[in-house]
Coordinates of C-alpha atoms and ligand atoms in Angstrom, one line a residue:
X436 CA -61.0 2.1 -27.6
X437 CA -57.6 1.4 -26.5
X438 CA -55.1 2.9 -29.3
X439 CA -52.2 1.4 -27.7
X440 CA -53.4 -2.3 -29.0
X441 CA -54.2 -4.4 -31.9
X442 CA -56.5 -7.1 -32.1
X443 CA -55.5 -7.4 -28.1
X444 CA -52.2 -7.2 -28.6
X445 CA -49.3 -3.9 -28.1
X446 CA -48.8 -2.3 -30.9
X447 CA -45.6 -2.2 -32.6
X448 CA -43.5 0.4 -34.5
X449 CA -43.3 -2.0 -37.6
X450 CA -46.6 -2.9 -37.4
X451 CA -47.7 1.6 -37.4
X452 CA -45.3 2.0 -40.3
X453 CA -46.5 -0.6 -42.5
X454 CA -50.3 0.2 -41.7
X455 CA -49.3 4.3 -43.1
X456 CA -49.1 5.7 -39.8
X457 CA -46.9 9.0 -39.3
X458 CA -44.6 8.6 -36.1
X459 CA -44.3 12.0 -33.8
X460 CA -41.2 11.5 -30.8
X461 CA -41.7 12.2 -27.4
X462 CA -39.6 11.8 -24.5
X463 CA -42.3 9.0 -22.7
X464 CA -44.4 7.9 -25.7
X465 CA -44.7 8.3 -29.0
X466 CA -47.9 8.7 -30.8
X467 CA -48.8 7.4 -34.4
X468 CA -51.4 9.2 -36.9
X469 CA -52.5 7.8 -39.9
X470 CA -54.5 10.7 -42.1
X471 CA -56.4 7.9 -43.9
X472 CA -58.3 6.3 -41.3
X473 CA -58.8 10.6 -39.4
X474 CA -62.7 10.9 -39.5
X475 CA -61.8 14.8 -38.4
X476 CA -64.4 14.5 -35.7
X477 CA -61.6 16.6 -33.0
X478 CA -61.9 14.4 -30.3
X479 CA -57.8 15.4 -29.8
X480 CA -58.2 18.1 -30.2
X481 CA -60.6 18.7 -27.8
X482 CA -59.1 16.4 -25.5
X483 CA -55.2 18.7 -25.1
X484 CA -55.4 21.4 -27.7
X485 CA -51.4 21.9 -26.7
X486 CA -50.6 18.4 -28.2
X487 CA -52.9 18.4 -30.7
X488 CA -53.2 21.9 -33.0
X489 CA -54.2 21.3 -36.9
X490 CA -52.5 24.4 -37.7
X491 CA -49.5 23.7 -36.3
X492 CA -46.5 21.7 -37.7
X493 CA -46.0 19.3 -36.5
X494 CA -49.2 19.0 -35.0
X495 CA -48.7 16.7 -32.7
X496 CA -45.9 16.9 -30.0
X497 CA -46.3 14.4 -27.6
X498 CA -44.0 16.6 -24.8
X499 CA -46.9 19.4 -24.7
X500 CA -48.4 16.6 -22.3
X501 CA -48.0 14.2 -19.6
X502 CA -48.0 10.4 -21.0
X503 CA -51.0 8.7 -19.1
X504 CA -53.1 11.8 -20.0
X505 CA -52.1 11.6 -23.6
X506 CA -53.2 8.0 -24.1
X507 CA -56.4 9.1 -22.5
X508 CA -57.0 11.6 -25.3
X509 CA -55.3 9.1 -27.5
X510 CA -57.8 6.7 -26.6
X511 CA -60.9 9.3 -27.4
X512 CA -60.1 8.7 -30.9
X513 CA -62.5 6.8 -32.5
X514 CA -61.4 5.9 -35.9
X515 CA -58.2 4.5 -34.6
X516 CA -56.8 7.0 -36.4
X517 CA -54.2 8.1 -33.4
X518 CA -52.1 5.3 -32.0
X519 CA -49.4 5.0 -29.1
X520 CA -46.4 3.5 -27.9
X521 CA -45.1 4.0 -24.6
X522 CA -41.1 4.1 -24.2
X523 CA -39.8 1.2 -21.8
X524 CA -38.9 2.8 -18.3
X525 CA -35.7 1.6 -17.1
Ligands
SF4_96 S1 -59.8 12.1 -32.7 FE1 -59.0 10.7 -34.3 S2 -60.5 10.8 -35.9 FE2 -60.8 12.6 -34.5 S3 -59.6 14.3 -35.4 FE3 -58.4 13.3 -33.9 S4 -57.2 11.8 -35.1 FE4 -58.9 12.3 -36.4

């Protein structure tokens, strides 16, 4: 699945905000959870336990990992629960 996209198309920050999604900050990316659509199967966690820990708050920090592996782990999600948008490089 790739959770950067919708319907084809890059996500955008209005489009996660309307849909319920929660926005966690990173440096390179941020990365969008909506609780609703979570079907807790831990693909995330299992993919980088340091960006993604339940018990933590906030339990996501993007920084805890490298960008391109993040929307690999992103992209493991299979509810599209977890979306991502990557910051422009200059
Ligand atoms: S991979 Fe997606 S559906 Fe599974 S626990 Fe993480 S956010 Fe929820």
């Amino acid at each position: 699945m790739d959770n950067g996209r919708i319907d084809g198309e890059l996500v955008t920050e209005h489009q996660l905000l309307e849909l319920g999604y929660r926005k966690y900050t990173g440096a390179d990316m941020d990365i969008y959870y909506a609780i609703d659509k979570c079907q807790h199967v831990g693909n995330c966690v299992r993919g980088n336990p340091e960006v993604f820990e339940v018990g933590r708050r906030p339990w996501i920090i993007a920084d805890n990992g490298e960008a391109k592996k993040n929307v690999i782990v992103v992209d493991t999600c299979p509810a599209a629960a977890l979306k991502y948008i990557l910051h422009e490089k200059e």
